[in-house]
């Protein structure tokens, strides 16, 4: 017990020192960590030194982690931050304390589904590491999608509709949750109404879910957020009751990257690429139609026509 107490005290002191020295931005987290890797938490158990965890390593990013497929570490028995869970995949920031690898969830370790910002920074340091929704991935999804738009989130099935009593993860069933939008700009294809519903598949550890519960990420799908959406026409569940005025339904093209923040650097680059030809104009569903041609310098030349 004395050893556990001393380790916990040391980790607490190191955390306080780290917070005093820098923030929780990806650059600071990466610089402070002795070990950085991605992997699936395979086993978590109580040990004489604290919580013992075993990760199946997917990618070694920083520090000496050896070549073994598995990596063992210690966690605090209690944490002020989120608790790591078995069978989820994480981006891990670890510290060496003596001959032990110590992982404190308050020091930046997070679900891979929440690590896009971190991975994008790490890519600038190590090009071998990349976020899941990188430019190459989004460009491919854009080519494969029938429809590409930007749209403002108005709500989700769980906030505006009638959420199910129980929603399983996909795999056990075909599981979706609707998100409701006001369309702002159409880059590819056509949408039949200014307000649309989009079916999103709810799968384990995906970016659009972004958490431990089978529901759309409350951060990504927060009301008022503007997202870049990659869609296909139609609905897997055409008979689903949807609130007015979101009766025009579409399918999310990709369970991970079918919806990304529109002001994200990569999303902006995809949008600009799709605006590159003169026929790609900006369309807004407002009281008036505004068509804007975006020049190479990013400036817009707009013409307004009243409805």
PDB file of C-alpha atoms in Angstrom:
ATOM      1  CA  UNK A   1       0.000   0.000   0.000  1.00  0.00           C
ATOM      2  CA  UNK A   2       2.878   2.367   0.778  1.00  0.00           C
ATOM      3  CA  UNK A   3       4.265   1.827  -2.729  1.00  0.00           C
ATOM      4  CA  UNK A   4       0.878   2.572  -4.314  1.00  0.00           C
ATOM      5  CA  UNK A   5       0.550   5.750  -2.229  1.00  0.00           C
ATOM      6  CA  UNK A   6       4.036   6.979  -3.171  1.00  0.00           C
ATOM      7  CA  UNK A   7       3.463   6.293  -6.861  1.00  0.00           C
ATOM      8  CA  UNK A   8       0.116   8.083  -6.792  1.00  0.00           C
ATOM      9  CA  UNK A   9       1.685  11.050  -4.971  1.00  0.00           C
ATOM     10  CA  UNK A  10       4.541  11.229  -7.462  1.00  0.00           C
ATOM     11  CA  UNK A  11       2.169  11.131 -10.434  1.00  0.00           C
ATOM     12  CA  UNK A  12       0.032  13.855  -8.845  1.00  0.00           C
ATOM     13  CA  UNK A  13       3.083  16.069  -8.348  1.00  0.00           C
ATOM     14  CA  UNK A  14       4.233  15.459 -11.920  1.00  0.00           C
ATOM     15  CA  UNK A  15       0.776  16.333 -13.232  1.00  0.00           C
ATOM     16  CA  UNK A  16       0.746  19.606 -11.256  1.00  0.00           C
ATOM     17  CA  UNK A  17       4.216  20.460 -12.549  1.00  0.00           C
ATOM     18  CA  UNK A  18       3.175  19.669 -16.137  1.00  0.00           C
ATOM     19  CA  UNK A  19       0.072  21.842 -15.913  1.00  0.00           C
ATOM     20  CA  UNK A  20       2.180  24.683 -14.541  1.00  0.00           C
ATOM     21  CA  UNK A  21       4.726  24.302 -17.361  1.00  0.00           C
ATOM     22  CA  UNK A  22       2.348  24.014 -20.306  1.00  0.00           C
ATOM     23  CA  UNK A  23      -1.184  23.486 -21.498  1.00  0.00           C
ATOM     24  CA  UNK A  24      -3.116  20.521 -22.796  1.00  0.00           C
ATOM     25  CA  UNK A  25      -2.621  21.388 -26.468  1.00  0.00           C
ATOM     26  CA  UNK A  26      -1.184  18.554 -28.607  1.00  0.00           C
ATOM     27  CA  UNK A  27       2.265  20.145 -28.872  1.00  0.00           C
ATOM     28  CA  UNK A  28       2.599  20.400 -25.075  1.00  0.00           C
ATOM     29  CA  UNK A  29       1.249  16.889 -24.487  1.00  0.00           C
ATOM     30  CA  UNK A  30       3.615  15.423 -27.060  1.00  0.00           C
ATOM     31  CA  UNK A  31       6.641  17.313 -25.719  1.00  0.00           C
ATOM     32  CA  UNK A  32       6.019  16.239 -22.103  1.00  0.00           C
ATOM     33  CA  UNK A  33       5.407  12.566 -22.834  1.00  0.00           C
ATOM     34  CA  UNK A  34       8.212  10.021 -22.645  1.00  0.00           C
ATOM     35  CA  UNK A  35       6.187   7.476 -24.612  1.00  0.00           C
ATOM     36  CA  UNK A  36       3.503   8.009 -27.260  1.00  0.00           C
ATOM     37  CA  UNK A  37       1.690   5.187 -29.050  1.00  0.00           C
ATOM     38  CA  UNK A  38      -1.696   4.029 -30.290  1.00  0.00           C
ATOM     39  CA  UNK A  39      -3.241   0.743 -29.274  1.00  0.00           C
ATOM     40  CA  UNK A  40      -6.198  -1.232 -28.003  1.00  0.00           C
ATOM     41  CA  UNK A  41      -6.589  -1.636 -24.248  1.00  0.00           C
ATOM     42  CA  UNK A  42      -6.801  -5.407 -24.043  1.00  0.00           C
ATOM     43  CA  UNK A  43      -6.718  -6.067 -20.295  1.00  0.00           C
ATOM     44  CA  UNK A  44      -7.162  -3.991 -17.135  1.00  0.00           C
ATOM     45  CA  UNK A  45      -6.661  -5.467 -13.643  1.00  0.00           C
ATOM     46  CA  UNK A  46      -5.750  -4.507 -10.093  1.00  0.00           C
ATOM     47  CA  UNK A  47      -2.112  -5.108  -9.196  1.00  0.00           C
ATOM     48  CA  UNK A  48       0.074  -4.417  -6.111  1.00  0.00           C
ATOM     49  CA  UNK A  49       1.278  -1.197  -7.760  1.00  0.00           C
ATOM     50  CA  UNK A  50      -2.071   0.155  -8.945  1.00  0.00           C
ATOM     51  CA  UNK A  51      -4.168  -0.591 -12.008  1.00  0.00           C
ATOM     52  CA  UNK A  52      -2.236  -2.741 -14.440  1.00  0.00           C
ATOM     53  CA  UNK A  53      -3.101  -2.396 -18.137  1.00  0.00           C
ATOM     54  CA  UNK A  54      -2.002  -4.255 -21.228  1.00  0.00           C
ATOM     55  CA  UNK A  55      -2.226  -2.617 -24.651  1.00  0.00           C
ATOM     56  CA  UNK A  56      -2.008  -4.276 -28.027  1.00  0.00           C
ATOM     57  CA  UNK A  57       0.156  -1.700 -29.790  1.00  0.00           C
ATOM     58  CA  UNK A  58      -0.956  -0.468 -33.198  1.00  0.00           C
ATOM     59  CA  UNK A  59       1.675   2.228 -33.845  1.00  0.00           C
ATOM     60  CA  UNK A  60       4.761   3.293 -31.904  1.00  0.00           C
ATOM     61  CA  UNK A  61       5.173   7.053 -32.192  1.00  0.00           C
ATOM     62  CA  UNK A  62       7.654   8.341 -29.591  1.00  0.00           C
ATOM     63  CA  UNK A  63      10.032   6.813 -27.053  1.00  0.00           C
ATOM     64  CA  UNK A  64      11.416   3.350 -26.519  1.00  0.00           C
ATOM     65  CA  UNK A  65       8.570   0.856 -26.314  1.00  0.00           C
ATOM     66  CA  UNK A  66      10.377  -2.228 -27.571  1.00  0.00           C
ATOM     67  CA  UNK A  67       9.180  -4.462 -30.382  1.00  0.00           C
ATOM     68  CA  UNK A  68       6.725  -6.591 -28.418  1.00  0.00           C
ATOM     69  CA  UNK A  69       3.164  -6.692 -29.687  1.00  0.00           C
ATOM     70  CA  UNK A  70       1.918  -5.878 -26.169  1.00  0.00           C
ATOM     71  CA  UNK A  71       2.847  -3.060 -23.830  1.00  0.00           C
ATOM     72  CA  UNK A  72       2.178  -3.033 -20.080  1.00  0.00           C
ATOM     73  CA  UNK A  73       1.647   0.098 -18.008  1.00  0.00           C
ATOM     74  CA  UNK A  74       0.178   1.400 -14.755  1.00  0.00           C
ATOM     75  CA  UNK A  75      -2.854   3.642 -14.279  1.00  0.00           C
ATOM     76  CA  UNK A  76      -3.947   5.617 -11.197  1.00  0.00           C
ATOM     77  CA  UNK A  77      -6.567   3.702  -9.221  1.00  0.00           C
ATOM     78  CA  UNK A  78      -8.707   6.860  -9.292  1.00  0.00           C
ATOM     79  CA  UNK A  79      -8.650   9.658 -11.848  1.00  0.00           C
ATOM     80  CA  UNK A  80     -10.213  13.104 -12.023  1.00  0.00           C
ATOM     81  CA  UNK A  81     -10.516  12.544 -15.784  1.00  0.00           C
ATOM     82  CA  UNK A  82     -12.119   9.810 -17.863  1.00  0.00           C
ATOM     83  CA  UNK A  83     -11.586   6.135 -17.040  1.00  0.00           C
ATOM     84  CA  UNK A  84      -9.945   3.984 -19.690  1.00  0.00           C
ATOM     85  CA  UNK A  85     -11.957   0.915 -20.673  1.00  0.00           C
ATOM     86  CA  UNK A  86     -11.110  -2.472 -22.137  1.00  0.00           C
ATOM     87  CA  UNK A  87     -11.482  -3.113 -25.876  1.00  0.00           C
ATOM     88  CA  UNK A  88     -11.272   0.555 -26.846  1.00  0.00           C
ATOM     89  CA  UNK A  89      -8.419   2.010 -28.909  1.00  0.00           C
ATOM     90  CA  UNK A  90      -6.465   4.975 -27.535  1.00  0.00           C
ATOM     91  CA  UNK A  91      -3.797   7.501 -28.336  1.00  0.00           C
ATOM     92  CA  UNK A  92      -1.591   7.168 -25.266  1.00  0.00           C
ATOM     93  CA  UNK A  93       0.783   9.695 -23.695  1.00  0.00           C
ATOM     94  CA  UNK A  94       2.921   7.943 -21.059  1.00  0.00           C
ATOM     95  CA  UNK A  95       5.602   8.830 -18.487  1.00  0.00           C
ATOM     96  CA  UNK A  96       8.531   6.775 -17.270  1.00  0.00           C
ATOM     97  CA  UNK A  97       8.675   6.623 -13.449  1.00  0.00           C
ATOM     98  CA  UNK A  98      11.607   4.473 -12.467  1.00  0.00           C
ATOM     99  CA  UNK A  99      11.305   1.339 -14.546  1.00  0.00           C
ATOM    100  CA  UNK A 100       7.523   1.627 -14.894  1.00  0.00           C
ATOM    101  CA  UNK A 101       5.436   3.181 -17.643  1.00  0.00           C
ATOM    102  CA  UNK A 102       2.713   5.299 -16.049  1.00  0.00           C
ATOM    103  CA  UNK A 103      -0.377   6.544 -17.900  1.00  0.00           C
ATOM    104  CA  UNK A 104      -2.515   9.272 -16.355  1.00  0.00           C
ATOM    105  CA  UNK A 105      -5.728   9.995 -18.322  1.00  0.00           C
ATOM    106  CA  UNK A 106      -5.408  13.633 -17.204  1.00  0.00           C
ATOM    107  CA  UNK A 107      -2.146  13.863 -19.159  1.00  0.00           C
ATOM    108  CA  UNK A 108      -3.771  13.691 -22.579  1.00  0.00           C
ATOM    109  CA  UNK A 109      -4.436  10.007 -23.313  1.00  0.00           C
ATOM    110  CA  UNK A 110      -7.727   9.733 -25.186  1.00  0.00           C
ATOM    111  CA  UNK A 111      -9.894   7.556 -27.369  1.00  0.00           C
ATOM    112  CA  UNK A 112      -8.599   7.363 -30.941  1.00  0.00           C
ATOM    113  CA  UNK A 113     -11.987   8.647 -32.044  1.00  0.00           C
ATOM    114  CA  UNK A 114     -11.218  11.901 -30.154  1.00  0.00           C
ATOM    115  CA  UNK A 115      -7.570  12.179 -31.200  1.00  0.00           C
ATOM    116  CA  UNK A 116      -7.817  13.778 -34.655  1.00  0.00           C
ATOM    117  CA  UNK A 117      -6.393  17.117 -33.495  1.00  0.00           C
ATOM    118  CA  UNK A 118      -3.513  15.432 -31.685  1.00  0.00           C
ATOM    119  CA  UNK A 119      -2.694  13.169 -34.622  1.00  0.00           C
ATOM    120  CA  UNK A 120      -2.675  16.087 -37.031  1.00  0.00           C
ATOM    121  CA  UNK A 121      -0.071  17.856 -34.886  1.00  0.00           C
ATOM    122  CA  UNK A 122       1.984  14.661 -34.537  1.00  0.00           C
ATOM    123  CA  UNK A 123       1.882  14.303 -38.340  1.00  0.00           C
ATOM    124  CA  UNK A 124       3.745  17.635 -38.557  1.00  0.00           C
ATOM    125  CA  UNK A 125       6.497  16.098 -36.398  1.00  0.00           C
ATOM    126  CA  UNK A 126       6.368  12.571 -37.825  1.00  0.00           C
ATOM    127  CA  UNK A 127       4.818  12.242 -41.317  1.00  0.00           C
ATOM    128  CA  UNK A 128       4.372   8.499 -40.738  1.00  0.00           C
ATOM    129  CA  UNK A 129       1.573   9.332 -38.285  1.00  0.00           C
ATOM    130  CA  UNK A 130      -1.701  10.736 -39.602  1.00  0.00           C
ATOM    131  CA  UNK A 131      -5.218  11.428 -38.410  1.00  0.00           C
ATOM    132  CA  UNK A 132      -7.996   9.151 -39.651  1.00  0.00           C
ATOM    133  CA  UNK A 133      -9.812  11.870 -41.591  1.00  0.00           C
ATOM    134  CA  UNK A 134      -6.778  13.166 -43.458  1.00  0.00           C
ATOM    135  CA  UNK A 135      -6.883  14.951 -46.800  1.00  0.00           C
ATOM    136  CA  UNK A 136      -6.315  11.814 -48.858  1.00  0.00           C
ATOM    137  CA  UNK A 137      -9.159  10.022 -47.067  1.00  0.00           C
ATOM    138  CA  UNK A 138     -11.577  12.941 -47.427  1.00  0.00           C
ATOM    139  CA  UNK A 139     -10.683  13.428 -51.095  1.00  0.00           C
ATOM    140  CA  UNK A 140     -11.484   9.772 -51.782  1.00  0.00           C
ATOM    141  CA  UNK A 141     -14.767   9.998 -49.860  1.00  0.00           C
ATOM    142  CA  UNK A 142     -15.673  13.145 -51.817  1.00  0.00           C
ATOM    143  CA  UNK A 143     -15.077  11.321 -55.101  1.00  0.00           C
ATOM    144  CA  UNK A 144     -17.186   8.350 -53.953  1.00  0.00           C
ATOM    145  CA  UNK A 145     -20.077  10.388 -52.536  1.00  0.00           C
ATOM    146  CA  UNK A 146     -23.075  11.394 -54.614  1.00  0.00           C
ATOM    147  CA  UNK A 147     -23.567  14.595 -52.599  1.00  0.00           C
ATOM    148  CA  UNK A 148     -21.188  16.917 -50.730  1.00  0.00           C
ATOM    149  CA  UNK A 149     -22.539  19.872 -48.732  1.00  0.00           C
ATOM    150  CA  UNK A 150     -21.835  22.083 -45.774  1.00  0.00           C
ATOM    151  CA  UNK A 151     -24.703  22.317 -43.308  1.00  0.00           C
ATOM    152  CA  UNK A 152     -25.521  23.690 -39.872  1.00  0.00           C
ATOM    153  CA  UNK A 153     -26.451  21.167 -37.189  1.00  0.00           C
ATOM    154  CA  UNK A 154     -29.964  21.783 -35.919  1.00  0.00           C
ATOM    155  CA  UNK A 155     -30.107  18.736 -33.657  1.00  0.00           C
ATOM    156  CA  UNK A 156     -30.023  14.947 -33.587  1.00  0.00           C
ATOM    157  CA  UNK A 157     -32.482  12.124 -33.157  1.00  0.00           C
ATOM    158  CA  UNK A 158     -31.661  12.086 -29.441  1.00  0.00           C
ATOM    159  CA  UNK A 159     -32.215  15.843 -28.997  1.00  0.00           C
ATOM    160  CA  UNK A 160     -35.036  16.660 -31.431  1.00  0.00           C
ATOM    161  CA  UNK A 161     -36.560  13.310 -32.326  1.00  0.00           C
ATOM    162  CA  UNK A 162     -37.660  10.215 -30.456  1.00  0.00           C
ATOM    163  CA  UNK A 163     -34.564   8.367 -29.233  1.00  0.00           C
ATOM    164  CA  UNK A 164     -34.879   4.581 -28.921  1.00  0.00           C
ATOM    165  CA  UNK A 165     -35.090   2.992 -25.491  1.00  0.00           C
ATOM    166  CA  UNK A 166     -31.985   0.955 -26.337  1.00  0.00           C
ATOM    167  CA  UNK A 167     -29.467   1.453 -29.148  1.00  0.00           C
ATOM    168  CA  UNK A 168     -26.890  -1.314 -29.731  1.00  0.00           C
ATOM    169  CA  UNK A 169     -23.570  -0.822 -31.460  1.00  0.00           C
ATOM    170  CA  UNK A 170     -23.539  -1.632 -35.162  1.00  0.00           C
ATOM    171  CA  UNK A 171     -22.592  -5.211 -35.887  1.00  0.00           C
ATOM    172  CA  UNK A 172     -25.174  -6.519 -33.461  1.00  0.00           C
ATOM    173  CA  UNK A 173     -27.744  -4.785 -35.673  1.00  0.00           C
ATOM    174  CA  UNK A 174     -27.846  -2.120 -38.372  1.00  0.00           C
ATOM    175  CA  UNK A 175     -27.756   0.817 -35.978  1.00  0.00           C
ATOM    176  CA  UNK A 176     -28.125   4.453 -36.979  1.00  0.00           C
ATOM    177  CA  UNK A 177     -28.918   7.826 -35.470  1.00  0.00           C
ATOM    178  CA  UNK A 178     -30.241  10.761 -37.482  1.00  0.00           C
ATOM    179  CA  UNK A 179     -28.692  14.213 -37.470  1.00  0.00           C
ATOM    180  CA  UNK A 180     -30.767  17.181 -38.664  1.00  0.00           C
ATOM    181  CA  UNK A 181     -29.323  20.058 -40.703  1.00  0.00           C
ATOM    182  CA  UNK A 182     -29.941  23.334 -42.484  1.00  0.00           C
ATOM    183  CA  UNK A 183     -28.044  23.127 -45.771  1.00  0.00           C
ATOM    184  CA  UNK A 184     -25.667  26.035 -46.387  1.00  0.00           C
ATOM    185  CA  UNK A 185     -23.635  25.129 -49.458  1.00  0.00           C
ATOM    186  CA  UNK A 186     -23.834  22.413 -52.102  1.00  0.00           C
ATOM    187  CA  UNK A 187     -20.546  21.340 -53.703  1.00  0.00           C
ATOM    188  CA  UNK A 188     -21.645  18.178 -55.480  1.00  0.00           C
ATOM    189  CA  UNK A 189     -24.976  16.638 -56.423  1.00  0.00           C
ATOM    190  CA  UNK A 190     -28.355  17.981 -55.359  1.00  0.00           C
ATOM    191  CA  UNK A 191     -30.463  18.057 -52.216  1.00  0.00           C
ATOM    192  CA  UNK A 192     -34.217  18.346 -52.505  1.00  0.00           C
ATOM    193  CA  UNK A 193     -34.896  20.639 -49.542  1.00  0.00           C
ATOM    194  CA  UNK A 194     -33.140  23.252 -47.388  1.00  0.00           C
ATOM    195  CA  UNK A 195     -33.555  21.065 -44.290  1.00  0.00           C
ATOM    196  CA  UNK A 196     -32.370  17.451 -44.332  1.00  0.00           C
ATOM    197  CA  UNK A 197     -31.940  14.408 -42.120  1.00  0.00           C
ATOM    198  CA  UNK A 198     -28.821  12.253 -42.388  1.00  0.00           C
ATOM    199  CA  UNK A 199     -28.559   8.662 -41.160  1.00  0.00           C
ATOM    200  CA  UNK A 200     -25.264   7.996 -39.384  1.00  0.00           C
ATOM    201  CA  UNK A 201     -24.142   4.442 -38.609  1.00  0.00           C
ATOM    202  CA  UNK A 202     -23.281   4.051 -34.908  1.00  0.00           C
ATOM    203  CA  UNK A 203     -20.123   1.947 -34.691  1.00  0.00           C
ATOM    204  CA  UNK A 204     -17.579   1.315 -31.932  1.00  0.00           C
ATOM    205  CA  UNK A 205     -14.680   3.826 -31.662  1.00  0.00           C
ATOM    206  CA  UNK A 206     -15.603   5.827 -34.758  1.00  0.00           C
ATOM    207  CA  UNK A 207     -14.912   9.538 -35.055  1.00  0.00           C
ATOM    208  CA  UNK A 208     -18.574  10.520 -35.473  1.00  0.00           C
ATOM    209  CA  UNK A 209     -19.513   8.660 -32.278  1.00  0.00           C
ATOM    210  CA  UNK A 210     -16.470   9.844 -30.394  1.00  0.00           C
ATOM    211  CA  UNK A 211     -17.141   8.276 -27.012  1.00  0.00           C
ATOM    212  CA  UNK A 212     -18.111   5.285 -24.929  1.00  0.00           C
ATOM    213  CA  UNK A 213     -21.864   5.404 -25.621  1.00  0.00           C
ATOM    214  CA  UNK A 214     -23.659   4.361 -28.848  1.00  0.00           C
ATOM    215  CA  UNK A 215     -24.781   7.840 -29.806  1.00  0.00           C
ATOM    216  CA  UNK A 216     -23.531  10.630 -32.047  1.00  0.00           C
ATOM    217  CA  UNK A 217     -20.707  12.741 -30.629  1.00  0.00           C
ATOM    218  CA  UNK A 218     -22.265  15.639 -28.664  1.00  0.00           C
ATOM    219  CA  UNK A 219     -19.186  17.748 -29.438  1.00  0.00           C
ATOM    220  CA  UNK A 220     -19.185  17.211 -33.206  1.00  0.00           C
ATOM    221  CA  UNK A 221     -22.977  17.299 -33.594  1.00  0.00           C
ATOM    222  CA  UNK A 222     -23.542  20.246 -31.281  1.00  0.00           C
ATOM    223  CA  UNK A 223     -26.362  22.543 -32.381  1.00  0.00           C
ATOM    224  CA  UNK A 224     -24.939  25.406 -34.436  1.00  0.00           C
ATOM    225  CA  UNK A 225     -21.815  23.569 -35.624  1.00  0.00           C
ATOM    226  CA  UNK A 226     -21.201  23.733 -39.373  1.00  0.00           C
ATOM    227  CA  UNK A 227     -20.070  20.413 -40.860  1.00  0.00           C
ATOM    228  CA  UNK A 228     -18.828  19.224 -44.226  1.00  0.00           C
ATOM    229  CA  UNK A 229     -21.030  16.229 -45.104  1.00  0.00           C
ATOM    230  CA  UNK A 230     -20.447  13.396 -47.566  1.00  0.00           C
ATOM    231  CA  UNK A 231     -23.782  11.838 -48.489  1.00  0.00           C
ATOM    232  CA  UNK A 232     -25.595   9.377 -50.694  1.00  0.00           C
ATOM    233  CA  UNK A 233     -29.184   9.861 -51.756  1.00  0.00           C
ATOM    234  CA  UNK A 234     -31.901   7.813 -50.121  1.00  0.00           C
ATOM    235  CA  UNK A 235     -32.480   6.240 -46.738  1.00  0.00           C
ATOM    236  CA  UNK A 236     -31.942   2.798 -45.248  1.00  0.00           C
ATOM    237  CA  UNK A 237     -35.036   3.427 -43.121  1.00  0.00           C
ATOM    238  CA  UNK A 238     -37.473   5.423 -45.281  1.00  0.00           C
ATOM    239  CA  UNK A 239     -40.392   4.768 -42.931  1.00  0.00           C
ATOM    240  CA  UNK A 240     -38.704   6.273 -39.886  1.00  0.00           C
ATOM    241  CA  UNK A 241     -40.691   9.092 -38.289  1.00  0.00           C
ATOM    242  CA  UNK A 242     -38.715  12.318 -38.557  1.00  0.00           C
ATOM    243  CA  UNK A 243     -39.625  15.745 -37.165  1.00  0.00           C
ATOM    244  CA  UNK A 244     -40.761  18.508 -39.476  1.00  0.00           C
ATOM    245  CA  UNK A 245     -39.169  19.986 -41.502  1.00  0.00           C
ATOM    246  CA  UNK A 246     -36.487  17.272 -41.807  1.00  0.00           C
ATOM    247  CA  UNK A 247     -38.353  14.863 -44.072  1.00  0.00           C
ATOM    248  CA  UNK A 248     -35.728  14.757 -46.837  1.00  0.00           C
ATOM    249  CA  UNK A 249     -33.379  11.941 -45.779  1.00  0.00           C
ATOM    250  CA  UNK A 250     -29.861  10.916 -46.886  1.00  0.00           C
ATOM    251  CA  UNK A 251     -27.212   8.379 -45.905  1.00  0.00           C
ATOM    252  CA  UNK A 252     -23.843   9.238 -44.392  1.00  0.00           C
ATOM    253  CA  UNK A 253     -21.177   7.901 -46.785  1.00  0.00           C
ATOM    254  CA  UNK A 254     -18.505   6.995 -44.220  1.00  0.00           C
ATOM    255  CA  UNK A 255     -18.943   5.967 -40.582  1.00  0.00           C
ATOM    256  CA  UNK A 256     -15.688   7.665 -39.567  1.00  0.00           C
ATOM    257  CA  UNK A 257     -15.290  10.690 -41.791  1.00  0.00           C
ATOM    258  CA  UNK A 258     -18.706  11.290 -43.324  1.00  0.00           C
ATOM    259  CA  UNK A 259     -19.152  14.417 -41.182  1.00  0.00           C
ATOM    260  CA  UNK A 260     -16.230  16.701 -40.292  1.00  0.00           C
ATOM    261  CA  UNK A 261     -16.003  20.259 -39.016  1.00  0.00           C
ATOM    262  CA  UNK A 262     -16.259  22.581 -42.011  1.00  0.00           C
ATOM    263  CA  UNK A 263     -13.708  25.073 -40.643  1.00  0.00           C
ATOM    264  CA  UNK A 264     -11.102  22.367 -40.146  1.00  0.00           C
ATOM    265  CA  UNK A 265      -7.991  22.974 -42.254  1.00  0.00           C
ATOM    266  CA  UNK A 266      -8.342  19.724 -44.212  1.00  0.00           C
ATOM    267  CA  UNK A 267     -12.084  20.185 -44.765  1.00  0.00           C
ATOM    268  CA  UNK A 268     -11.458  23.728 -46.019  1.00  0.00           C
ATOM    269  CA  UNK A 269      -8.894  22.443 -48.508  1.00  0.00           C
ATOM    270  CA  UNK A 270     -11.386  19.876 -49.830  1.00  0.00           C
ATOM    271  CA  UNK A 271     -14.067  22.550 -50.139  1.00  0.00           C
ATOM    272  CA  UNK A 272     -11.720  24.898 -52.006  1.00  0.00           C
ATOM    273  CA  UNK A 273     -10.714  22.098 -54.380  1.00  0.00           C
ATOM    274  CA  UNK A 274     -14.383  21.449 -55.187  1.00  0.00           C
ATOM    275  CA  UNK A 275     -14.904  25.157 -55.857  1.00  0.00           C
ATOM    276  CA  UNK A 276     -12.012  25.237 -58.300  1.00  0.00           C
ATOM    277  CA  UNK A 277     -14.104  25.026 -61.485  1.00  0.00           C
ATOM    278  CA  UNK A 278     -16.425  27.877 -62.528  1.00  0.00           C
ATOM    279  CA  UNK A 279     -19.553  25.710 -62.401  1.00  0.00           C
ATOM    280  CA  UNK A 280     -19.125  25.070 -58.681  1.00  0.00           C
ATOM    281  CA  UNK A 281     -20.930  27.952 -57.025  1.00  0.00           C
ATOM    282  CA  UNK A 282     -21.873  28.648 -53.473  1.00  0.00           C
ATOM    283  CA  UNK A 283     -25.583  28.025 -52.810  1.00  0.00           C
ATOM    284  CA  UNK A 284     -27.306  29.240 -49.652  1.00  0.00           C
ATOM    285  CA  UNK A 285     -30.820  28.255 -48.579  1.00  0.00           C
ATOM    286  CA  UNK A 286     -31.929  31.634 -47.248  1.00  0.00           C
ATOM    287  CA  UNK A 287     -34.694  34.102 -48.025  1.00  0.00           C
ATOM    288  CA  UNK A 288     -32.626  34.953 -51.089  1.00  0.00           C
ATOM    289  CA  UNK A 289     -30.377  32.858 -53.313  1.00  0.00           C
ATOM    290  CA  UNK A 290     -26.756  33.979 -53.184  1.00  0.00           C
ATOM    291  CA  UNK A 291     -24.374  32.612 -55.805  1.00  0.00           C
ATOM    292  CA  UNK A 292     -20.712  33.308 -55.075  1.00  0.00           C
ATOM    293  CA  UNK A 293     -17.685  32.449 -57.159  1.00  0.00           C
ATOM    294  CA  UNK A 294     -14.634  31.927 -54.955  1.00  0.00           C
ATOM    295  CA  UNK A 295     -11.411  33.117 -56.568  1.00  0.00           C
ATOM    296  CA  UNK A 296      -7.942  31.627 -56.136  1.00  0.00           C
ATOM    297  CA  UNK A 297      -7.178  34.289 -53.527  1.00  0.00           C
ATOM    298  CA  UNK A 298     -10.177  33.199 -51.451  1.00  0.00           C
ATOM    299  CA  UNK A 299     -12.214  36.326 -52.218  1.00  0.00           C
ATOM    300  CA  UNK A 300     -15.869  35.902 -53.199  1.00  0.00           C
ATOM    301  CA  UNK A 301     -17.692  37.607 -56.060  1.00  0.00           C
ATOM    302  CA  UNK A 302     -21.419  37.290 -55.344  1.00  0.00           C
ATOM    303  CA  UNK A 303     -24.683  37.969 -57.134  1.00  0.00           C
ATOM    304  CA  UNK A 304     -28.022  38.045 -55.310  1.00  0.00           C
ATOM    305  CA  UNK A 305     -31.338  37.049 -56.861  1.00  0.00           C
ATOM    306  CA  UNK A 306     -34.592  37.434 -54.906  1.00  0.00           C
ATOM    307  CA  UNK A 307     -36.918  34.426 -54.650  1.00  0.00           C
TER     308      UNK A 307
END
